[in-house]
Each structure stands twice: as structure tokens, then as C-alpha cells.
Amino acid sequence: MTTPVVKLNRGRRGTDAASAWVRAMDLRLFVKDEDGKDRIVKTGIPANDVKHLLLTIAQYVDHDGRCFPSFQTLSDVTNMSWDSIKRRLA
């Protein structure tokens, strides 16, 4: 059985890879308890908001995998305040 090959548009290679990475994310925060076991902690930030923000950032990734969108650009596109964006990226 052969593995399917996904062809990426040359100009959007970084964006497509970043978007695929964000879509596959599972947002969980693990911490160790007193017994040394992992447990999941809620962060209070909706996972959908974080994914939406990261997918928006992924749209600005260049072919080298870098991006530098401004807070104003992210705020305009996502309809989030600058403070909300900072909390979700922290």
C-alpha cells in the first residue's frame, strides 16, 4: 500500500504546513500532581479561540516557516482584543 502524496502550492507551503499542524492540535495542559501522575488542568481559555488565533497566524507564514503579523492585524481578522490575543499566546 502506498502513502498518498500531498502536493502543496509552492507559495503557500509554510502556510499549509502550519495550518495542518494547528488543525491537528489537541489543547490540553498536563501537570504533575503530588503522586507524580499527570492530570489535565483547564486553562479557562476556550480551545476554539486558541485554534482560531493560531489558524489566523498560520495564514501569514512564509515559505521559510516564519510570520510576523501585528497585533492589530490579528485583532482585525479574529475580532479579538489585543489583551485576548496576548492571553491566548502566553
N, CA, C and O atoms as a DFTB+ gen file, in Angstrom:
360 C
 N C O
     1  1       0.849      -1.178       0.000
     2  2       0.000       0.000       0.000
     3  2       0.892       1.239       0.000
     4  3       1.846       1.310       0.775
     5  1       0.601       2.200      -0.846
     6  2       1.425       3.395      -0.938
     7  2       0.816       4.516      -0.101
     8  3      -0.397       4.589       0.093
     9  1       1.685       5.369       0.379
    10  2       1.253       6.536       1.147
    11  2       0.873       7.637       0.178
    12  3       1.635       7.935      -0.741
    13  1      -0.304       8.257       0.365
    14  2      -0.688       9.334      -0.547
    15  2       0.245      10.525      -0.406
    16  3       0.684      10.855       0.696
    17  1       0.540      11.157      -1.511
    18  2       1.410      12.322      -1.526
    19  2       0.547      13.562      -1.639
    20  3      -0.302      13.663      -2.525
    21  1       0.772      14.511      -0.732
    22  2       0.038      15.768      -0.758
    23  2       0.925      16.814      -1.394
    24  3       2.015      17.098      -0.898
    25  1       0.463      17.385      -2.488
    26  2       1.231      18.433      -3.153
    27  2       0.777      19.780      -2.630
    28  3      -0.411      20.103      -2.659
    29  1       1.726      20.559      -2.155
    30  2       1.434      21.885      -1.633
    31  2       1.796      22.932      -2.662
    32  3       2.798      22.812      -3.367
    33  1       0.980      23.946      -2.741
    34  2       1.273      25.071      -3.611
    35  2       2.592      25.684      -3.160
    36  3       2.757      25.977      -1.975
    37  1       3.521      25.881      -4.063
    38  2       4.857      26.351      -3.707
    39  2       4.833      27.632      -2.883
    40  3       5.606      27.756      -1.934
    41  1       3.987      28.568      -3.208
    42  2       3.936      29.833      -2.484
    43  2       3.300      29.740      -1.120
    44  3       3.484      30.622      -0.281
    45  1       2.545      28.668      -0.889
    46  2       1.827      28.534       0.376
    47  2       2.327      27.366       1.197
    48  3       1.636      26.951       2.128
    49  1       3.464      26.827       0.909
    50  2       3.961      25.637       1.585
    51  2       4.018      25.824       3.100
    52  3       3.543      24.961       3.838
    53  1       4.585      26.923       3.577
    54  2       4.679      27.171       5.011
    55  2       3.309      27.346       5.644
    56  3       3.051      26.829       6.731
    57  1       2.430      28.075       4.963
    58  2       1.080      28.300       5.470
    59  2       0.308      26.998       5.569
    60  3      -0.354      26.747       6.575
    61  1       0.384      26.160       4.534
    62  2      -0.350      24.897       4.541
    63  2       0.151      23.968       5.644
    64  3      -0.652      23.325       6.321
    65  1       1.449      23.892       5.829
    66  2       2.011      23.034       6.876
    67  2       1.618      23.546       8.256
    68  3       1.271      22.755       9.132
    69  1       1.670      24.857       8.458
    70  2       1.307      25.437       9.747
    71  2      -0.177      25.221      10.035
    72  3      -0.548      24.905      11.165
    73  1      -1.022      25.387       9.028
    74  2      -2.460      25.183       9.208
    75  2      -2.765      23.729       9.559
    76  3      -3.598      23.458      10.425
    77  1      -2.097      22.801       8.894
    78  2      -2.305      21.380       9.186
    79  2      -1.882      21.062      10.621
    80  3      -2.543      20.285      11.310
    81  1      -0.791      21.660      11.060
    82  2      -0.313      21.446      12.423
    83  2      -1.332      21.949      13.442
    84  3      -1.614      21.265      14.426
    85  1      -1.884      23.135      13.214
    86  2      -2.845      23.721      14.156
    87  2      -4.130      22.895      14.182
    88  3      -4.676      22.640      15.256
    89  1      -4.619      22.476      13.012
    90  2      -5.857      21.689      12.964
    91  2      -5.707      20.373      13.715
    92  3      -6.680      19.871      14.279
    93  1      -4.509      19.809      13.732
    94  2      -4.282      18.521      14.390
    95  2      -4.029      18.662      15.891
    96  3      -3.926      17.657      16.596
    97  1      -3.928      19.897      16.387
    98  2      -3.615      20.118      17.794
    99  2      -4.738      19.647      18.711
   100  3      -5.919      19.737      18.373
   101  1      -4.358      19.157      19.842
   102  2      -5.283      18.813      20.910
   103  2      -4.838      19.628      22.115
   104  3      -3.794      19.348      22.704
   105  1      -5.619      20.629      22.483
   106  2      -5.202      21.573      23.508
   107  2      -5.508      21.048      24.906
   108  3      -6.664      20.989      25.325
   109  1      -4.459      20.672      25.612
   110  2      -4.570      20.208      26.989
   111  2      -3.342      20.674      27.761
   112  3      -2.248      20.768      27.205
   113  1      -3.528      20.958      29.023
   114  2      -2.416      21.325      29.889
   115  2      -2.255      20.212      30.913
   116  3      -3.159      19.955      31.707
   117  1      -1.100      19.553      30.891
   118  2      -0.824      18.474      31.832
   119  2       0.104      18.987      32.928
   120  3       1.088      19.674      32.655
   121  1      -0.220      18.646      34.156
   122  2       0.649      18.971      35.289
   123  2       0.820      17.710      36.129
   124  3      -0.022      16.813      36.094
   125  1       1.902      17.650      36.874
   126  2       2.151      16.524      37.775
   127  2       1.510      16.816      39.127
   128  3       1.669      17.907      39.675
   129  1       0.785      15.837      39.660
   130  2       0.238      16.009      40.997
   131  2       1.229      15.483      42.031
   132  3       2.351      15.117      41.682
   133  1       0.827      15.441      43.289
   134  2       1.740      15.021      44.359
   135  2       2.255      13.603      44.175
   136  3       3.367      13.288      44.598
   137  1       1.463      12.750      43.551
   138  2       1.845      11.348      43.335
   139  2       2.735      11.172      42.112
   140  3       3.170      10.057      41.823
   141  1       3.009      12.242      41.397
   142  2       3.832      12.155      40.200
   143  2       3.068      11.768      38.952
   144  3       3.669      11.503      37.911
   145  1       1.734      11.732      39.049
   146  2       0.903      11.369      37.905
   147  2       0.476      12.621      37.156
   148  3       0.282      13.681      37.750
   149  1       0.333      12.482      35.828
   150  2      -0.160      13.595      35.014
   151  2      -1.654      13.759      35.221
   152  3      -2.394      12.781      35.334
   153  1      -2.081      15.000      35.269
   154  2      -3.512      15.258      35.273
   155  2      -3.776      16.466      34.383
   156  3      -2.917      17.333      34.217
   157  1      -4.971      16.507      33.818
   158  2      -5.350      17.578      32.899
   159  2      -5.928      18.740      33.701
   160  3      -6.744      18.548      34.603
   161  1      -5.491      19.947      33.355
   162  2      -5.977      21.156      34.017
   163  2      -6.644      22.038      32.979
   164  3      -6.124      22.223      31.879
   165  1      -7.800      22.582      33.337
   166  2      -8.477      23.522      32.441
   167  2      -7.791      24.880      32.549
   168  3      -7.486      25.345      33.647
   169  1      -7.551      25.510      31.403
   170  2      -6.874      26.801      31.401
   171  2      -7.840      27.969      31.496
   172  3      -7.428      29.087      31.806
   173  1      -9.117      27.729      31.236
   174  2     -10.098      28.809      31.245
   175  2     -10.204      29.518      29.915
   176  3     -11.060      30.386      29.749
   177  1      -9.357      29.169      28.964
   178  2      -9.395      29.769      27.631
   179  2     -10.005      28.744      26.679
   180  3      -9.504      27.623      26.584
   181  1     -11.081      29.106      25.970
   182  2     -11.705      28.155      25.055
   183  2     -10.728      27.692      23.976
   184  3     -10.046      28.505      23.351
   185  1     -10.670      26.383      23.765
   186  2      -9.748      25.826      22.773
   187  2     -10.061      26.346      21.368
   188  3      -9.155      26.522      20.554
   189  1     -11.342      26.591      21.085
   190  2     -11.706      27.091      19.759
   191  2     -11.086      28.457      19.490
   192  3     -10.657      28.737      18.371
   193  1     -11.037      29.316      20.526
   194  2     -10.430      30.640      20.359
   195  2      -8.942      30.527      20.052
   196  3      -8.419      31.246      19.201
   197  1      -8.270      29.624      20.747
   198  2      -6.837      29.452      20.534
   199  2      -6.573      28.912      19.129
   200  3      -5.689      29.404      18.428
   201  1      -7.335      27.907      18.723
   202  2      -7.159      27.349      17.380
   203  2      -7.458      28.390      16.310
   204  3      -6.749      28.478      15.308
   205  1      -8.509      29.180      16.524
   206  2      -8.848      30.232      15.557
   207  2      -7.692      31.227      15.413
   208  3      -7.339      31.628      14.304
   209  1      -7.112      31.615      16.545
   210  2      -5.989      32.550      16.513
   211  2      -4.776      31.930      15.822
   212  3      -4.132      32.578      14.996
   213  1      -4.465      30.681      16.155
   214  2      -3.302      30.030      15.538
   215  2      -3.512      29.784      14.048
   216  3      -2.565      29.894      13.270
   217  1      -4.729      29.453      13.636
   218  2      -5.002      29.292      12.202
   219  2      -4.860      30.624      11.471
   220  3      -4.402      30.669      10.329
   221  1      -5.258      31.707      12.138
   222  2      -5.093      33.035      11.539
   223  2      -3.612      33.357      11.387
   224  3      -3.190      33.846      10.340
   225  1      -2.820      33.087      12.422
   226  2      -1.374      33.318      12.334
   227  2      -0.770      32.460      11.229
   228  3       0.118      32.906      10.503
   229  1      -1.254      31.227      11.104
   230  2      -0.720      30.306      10.085
   231  2      -0.925      30.847       8.666
   232  3      -0.168      30.495       7.761
   233  1      -1.924      31.684       8.463
   234  2      -2.159      32.251       7.133
   235  2      -1.061      33.230       6.717
   236  3      -0.939      33.567       5.540
   237  1      -0.268      33.682       7.681
   238  2       0.789      34.649       7.397
   239  2       2.181      34.020       7.367
   240  3       3.174      34.738       7.247
   241  1       2.272      32.696       7.473
   242  2       3.567      32.013       7.468
   243  2       4.147      32.031       6.051
   244  3       3.454      31.724       5.081
   245  1       5.431      32.397       5.949
   246  2       6.077      32.419       4.634
   247  2       6.670      31.044       4.316
   248  3       6.540      30.106       5.103
   249  1       7.324      30.936       3.154
   250  2       7.867      29.639       2.720
   251  2       9.002      29.144       3.609
   252  3       9.373      27.973       3.531
   253  1       9.564      30.017       4.457
   254  2      10.612      29.604       5.400
   255  2      10.050      29.229       6.767
   256  3      10.805      28.866       7.669
   257  1       8.714      29.315       6.929
   258  2       8.088      28.956       8.192
   259  2       8.055      30.073       9.219
   260  3       7.858      29.815      10.406
   261  1       8.245      31.317       8.780
   262  2       8.232      32.464       9.701
   263  2       7.043      33.358       9.401
   264  3       6.577      33.439       8.265
   265  1       6.561      34.030      10.443
   266  2       5.496      35.014      10.237
   267  2       5.578      36.083      11.324
   268  3       6.015      35.823      12.445
   269  1       5.157      37.263      10.971
   270  2       5.214      38.378      11.909
   271  2       3.978      39.270      11.771
   272  3       4.116      40.469      11.529
   273  1       2.763      38.706      11.922
   274  2       1.580      39.575      11.847
   275  2       1.510      40.470      13.079
   276  3       1.888      40.052      14.174
   277  1       1.038      41.672      12.907
   278  2       0.938      42.596      14.038
   279  2      -0.278      42.253      14.895
   280  3      -1.185      41.547      14.453
   281  1      -0.284      42.761      16.121
   282  2      -1.448      42.566      16.981
   283  2      -2.678      43.198      16.340
   284  3      -3.781      42.664      16.453
   285  1      -2.496      44.324      15.672
   286  2      -3.630      44.995      15.029
   287  2      -4.206      44.123      13.928
   288  3      -5.425      44.013      13.805
   289  1      -3.353      43.500      13.125
   290  2      -3.819      42.600      12.062
   291  2      -4.576      41.421      12.655
   292  3      -5.664      41.079      12.191
   293  1      -4.001      40.798      13.685
   294  2      -4.664      39.655      14.329
   295  2      -5.988      40.073      14.952
   296  3      -6.974      39.340      14.878
   297  1      -6.010      41.247      15.562
   298  2      -7.226      41.751      16.171
   299  2      -8.311      41.993      15.118
   300  3      -9.472      41.645      15.330
   301  1      -7.933      42.587      13.992
   302  2      -8.889      42.864      12.918
   303  2      -9.474      41.585      12.327
   304  3     -10.674      41.510      12.066
   305  1      -8.634      40.591      12.120
   306  2      -9.075      39.353      11.473
   307  2      -9.886      38.469      12.423
   308  3     -10.876      37.868      12.006
   309  1      -9.481      38.381      13.689
   310  2     -10.131      37.471      14.629
   311  2     -11.237      38.118      15.459
   312  3     -11.995      37.422      16.135
   313  1     -11.332      39.441      15.412
   314  2     -12.279      40.186      16.246
   315  2     -12.025      39.963      17.734
   316  3     -12.959      39.956      18.535
   317  1     -10.757      39.781      18.099
   318  2     -10.353      39.670      19.498
   319  2      -9.602      40.935      19.885
   320  3      -8.988      41.587      19.041
   321  1      -9.658      41.277      21.171
   322  2      -8.900      42.431      21.643
   323  2      -7.417      42.057      21.741
   324  3      -7.066      40.877      21.743
   325  1      -6.562      43.062      21.821
   326  2      -5.124      42.810      21.961
   327  2      -4.854      42.002      23.224
   328  3      -4.016      41.099      23.216
   329  1      -5.560      42.321      24.313
   330  2      -5.361      41.583      25.578
   331  2      -5.750      40.110      25.421
   332  3      -5.057      39.230      25.932
   333  1      -6.840      39.842      24.726
   334  2      -7.264      38.453      24.497
   335  2      -6.231      37.705      23.688
   336  3      -5.932      36.546      23.975
   337  1      -5.684      38.356      22.683
   338  2      -4.657      37.720      21.847
   339  2      -3.421      37.398      22.686
   340  3      -2.866      36.303      22.585
   341  1      -2.991      38.353      23.515
   342  2      -1.825      38.134      24.370
   343  2      -2.045      36.984      25.331
   344  3      -1.140      36.176      25.538
   345  1      -3.245      36.888      25.934
   346  2      -3.536      35.785      26.867
   347  2      -3.502      34.432      26.149
   348  3      -3.023      33.445      26.707
   349  1      -4.001      34.387      24.933
   350  2      -4.057      33.122      24.203
   351  2      -2.688      32.690      23.671
   352  3      -2.460      31.505      23.425
   353  1      -1.791      33.640      23.495
   354  2      -0.447      33.308      23.020
   355  2       0.526      33.058      24.171
   356  3       1.636      32.572      23.952
   357  1       0.118      33.383      25.383
   358  2       1.017      33.225      26.547
   359  2       1.260      31.764      26.886
   360  3       1.988      31.462      27.831
